[in-house]
Amino acid sequence: MSHLISIRAAQNGWSVEGDTLSHGMMFLSGKEAENAARALADRYAQSGRSTEVRVFLRDGSLAGRFVCAAEETV
């Protein structure tokens, strides 16, 4: 199963939201938000779940995306 994490501009910073997060996370900078999203995606991949991270600009357009592929568990 694949998960989705999104990084979006918020009123007072940047938010990280995902289909597995009951509450989003807020950060003052986009860099902090991206670091947190990447760390979360890496943890999911290590547990065998692929994750796509989408980064949106302040205007709402897609700036980029990356995928953390699931690691095989033996």
Coordinates of N, CA and C in Angstrom, one line a residue:
M1 N 0.8 -1.2 0.0 CA 0.0 0.0 0.0 C 0.9 1.2 0.0
S2 N 0.5 2.3 -0.7 CA 1.2 3.5 -0.8 C 0.6 4.6 0.0
H3 N 1.4 5.4 0.6 CA 0.9 6.6 1.4 C 1.2 7.9 0.7
L4 N 0.5 8.9 1.1 CA 0.7 10.3 0.5 C 0.9 11.3 1.6
I5 N 1.9 12.1 1.5 CA 2.2 13.2 2.4 C 2.3 14.5 1.6
S6 N 1.6 15.5 2.0 CA 1.6 16.8 1.3 C 2.2 17.9 2.2
I7 N 3.0 18.8 1.6 CA 3.6 19.9 2.2 C 2.9 21.2 1.6
R8 N 2.3 22.0 2.4 CA 1.5 23.1 1.8 C 1.8 24.4 2.7
A9 N 1.7 25.5 2.0 CA 1.8 26.8 2.8 C 0.6 26.9 3.7
A10 N 0.8 27.4 4.9 CA -0.3 27.7 5.8 C -0.2 29.2 6.2
Q11 N -1.2 29.6 7.0 CA -1.2 31.0 7.3 C 0.0 31.5 8.1
N12 N 0.5 30.7 9.0 CA 1.7 31.1 9.8 C 2.9 30.2 9.6
G13 N 3.0 29.6 8.4 CA 4.2 28.7 8.1 C 3.8 27.7 7.0
W14 N 4.2 26.5 7.3 CA 4.0 25.4 6.4 C 3.4 24.2 7.1
S15 N 2.5 23.4 6.5 CA 1.9 22.3 7.1 C 2.3 21.0 6.4
V16 N 2.4 19.9 7.1 CA 2.6 18.6 6.6 C 1.4 17.8 7.0
E17 N 0.7 17.3 5.9 CA -0.5 16.5 6.1 C -0.3 15.2 5.4
G18 N -1.0 14.1 5.9 CA -0.9 12.8 5.2 C -2.1 12.0 5.5
D19 N -2.3 11.0 4.7 CA -3.4 10.1 4.9 C -3.3 9.2 6.1
T20 N -2.2 9.2 6.8 CA -2.0 8.4 8.0 C -1.9 9.3 9.3
L21 N -1.9 10.6 9.0 CA -1.8 11.6 10.2 C -3.2 12.1 10.6
S22 N -3.5 11.9 11.8 CA -4.9 12.3 12.3 C -4.9 13.9 12.4
H23 N -3.7 14.4 12.7 CA -3.6 15.9 12.8 C -2.3 16.3 12.0
G24 N -2.4 17.3 11.3 CA -1.2 17.8 10.5 C -0.2 18.4 11.4
M25 N 1.0 18.5 10.9 CA 2.1 19.1 11.6 C 2.4 20.5 11.1
M26 N 2.7 21.5 11.9 CA 3.0 22.8 11.5 C 4.5 23.2 11.7
F27 N 5.0 23.9 10.8 CA 6.4 24.4 10.8 C 6.5 25.8 10.4
L28 N 7.5 26.5 10.9 CA 7.7 27.9 10.5 C 8.3 28.0 9.2
S29 N 9.2 27.1 8.8 CA 9.8 27.1 7.4 C 9.5 25.9 6.6
G30 N 9.6 26.2 5.3 CA 9.3 25.1 4.3 C 10.4 24.0 4.5
K31 N 11.6 24.4 4.8 CA 12.7 23.4 4.9 C 12.4 22.5 6.1
E32 N 12.0 23.0 7.2 CA 11.6 22.2 8.4 C 10.5 21.2 8.0
A33 N 9.5 21.7 7.3 CA 8.4 20.9 6.9 C 8.8 19.8 6.0
E34 N 9.7 20.1 5.0 CA 10.2 19.1 4.1 C 11.0 18.0 4.8
N35 N 11.9 18.5 5.7 CA 12.7 17.5 6.5 C 11.8 16.6 7.3
A36 N 10.8 17.1 7.9 CA 9.9 16.2 8.7 C 9.1 15.2 7.8
A37 N 8.7 15.7 6.6 CA 8.0 14.8 5.7 C 8.9 13.7 5.1
R38 N 10.1 14.1 4.8 CA 11.1 13.1 4.3 C 11.4 12.1 5.4
A39 N 11.5 12.5 6.6 CA 11.8 11.6 7.7 C 10.6 10.6 7.9
L40 N 9.4 11.1 7.9 CA 8.3 10.3 8.0 C 8.2 9.3 6.9
A41 N 8.4 9.8 5.6 CA 8.4 8.9 4.5 C 9.4 7.8 4.6
D42 N 10.6 8.1 5.0 CA 11.7 7.1 5.2 C 11.3 6.1 6.2
R43 N 10.6 6.5 7.3 CA 10.2 5.5 8.3 C 9.1 4.6 7.7
Y44 N 8.2 5.1 6.9 CA 7.2 4.3 6.3 C 7.9 3.3 5.3
A45 N 8.9 3.7 4.6 CA 9.6 2.9 3.6 C 10.3 1.8 4.3
Q46 N 10.9 2.1 5.5 CA 11.6 1.1 6.2 C 10.7 0.0 6.8
S47 N 9.4 0.4 7.0 CA 8.4 -0.6 7.5 C 7.7 -1.3 6.3
G48 N 8.1 -1.1 5.1 CA 7.5 -1.8 3.9 C 6.4 -1.1 3.2
R49 N 6.3 0.2 3.5 CA 5.2 1.0 2.8 C 5.8 2.1 2.0
S50 N 5.5 2.1 0.7 CA 5.9 3.2 -0.2 C 5.2 4.4 0.1
T51 N 5.9 5.6 0.0 CA 5.2 6.9 0.3 C 5.6 7.9 -0.7
E52 N 4.6 8.7 -1.2 CA 4.9 9.8 -2.1 C 4.7 11.1 -1.3
V53 N 5.7 12.0 -1.5 CA 5.7 13.3 -0.8 C 5.5 14.3 -1.9
R54 N 4.5 15.2 -1.8 CA 4.2 16.2 -2.7 C 4.4 17.6 -2.1
V55 N 5.2 18.5 -2.7 CA 5.5 19.8 -2.2 C 4.8 20.8 -3.1
F56 N 4.0 21.7 -2.4 CA 3.2 22.7 -3.1 C 3.8 24.1 -2.8
L57 N 3.8 25.0 -3.8 CA 4.2 26.4 -3.6 C 3.1 27.1 -2.9
R58 N 3.4 28.3 -2.5 CA 2.4 29.2 -1.8 C 1.1 29.4 -2.6
D59 N 1.3 29.5 -4.0 CA 0.1 29.7 -4.8 C -0.7 28.4 -5.1
G60 N -0.3 27.3 -4.5 CA -1.0 26.0 -4.6 C -0.6 25.1 -5.7
S61 N 0.3 25.6 -6.5 CA 0.8 24.7 -7.6 C 1.9 23.7 -7.1
L62 N 1.9 22.6 -7.8 CA 2.8 21.5 -7.4 C 4.3 21.9 -7.8
A63 N 5.2 22.0 -6.8 CA 6.6 22.3 -7.0 C 7.4 21.1 -7.3
G64 N 7.0 20.0 -6.7 CA 7.8 18.8 -6.9 C 7.2 17.6 -6.1
R65 N 7.7 16.4 -6.4 CA 7.3 15.2 -5.7 C 8.5 14.3 -5.6
F66 N 8.5 13.4 -4.6 CA 9.5 12.4 -4.6 C 8.8 11.2 -3.9
V67 N 9.4 10.0 -4.2 CA 8.8 8.8 -3.7 C 9.9 8.0 -2.9
C68 N 9.5 7.6 -1.7 CA 10.3 6.7 -0.9 C 9.8 5.3 -1.1
A69 N 10.5 4.4 -1.9 CA 10.0 3.1 -2.1 C 10.2 2.2 -0.9
A70 N 9.2 1.3 -0.8 CA 9.2 0.4 0.3 C 10.4 -0.5 0.3
E71 N 11.0 -0.7 1.5 CA 12.1 -1.6 1.6 C 11.6 -3.0 1.8
E72 N 12.2 -4.0 1.2 CA 11.7 -5.4 1.3 C 12.1 -5.9 2.7
T73 N 11.1 -6.5 3.3 CA 11.3 -7.1 4.6 C 11.5 -8.6 4.4
V74 N 12.5 -9.1 5.1 CA 12.8 -10.6 5.0 C 12.2 -11.4 6.1

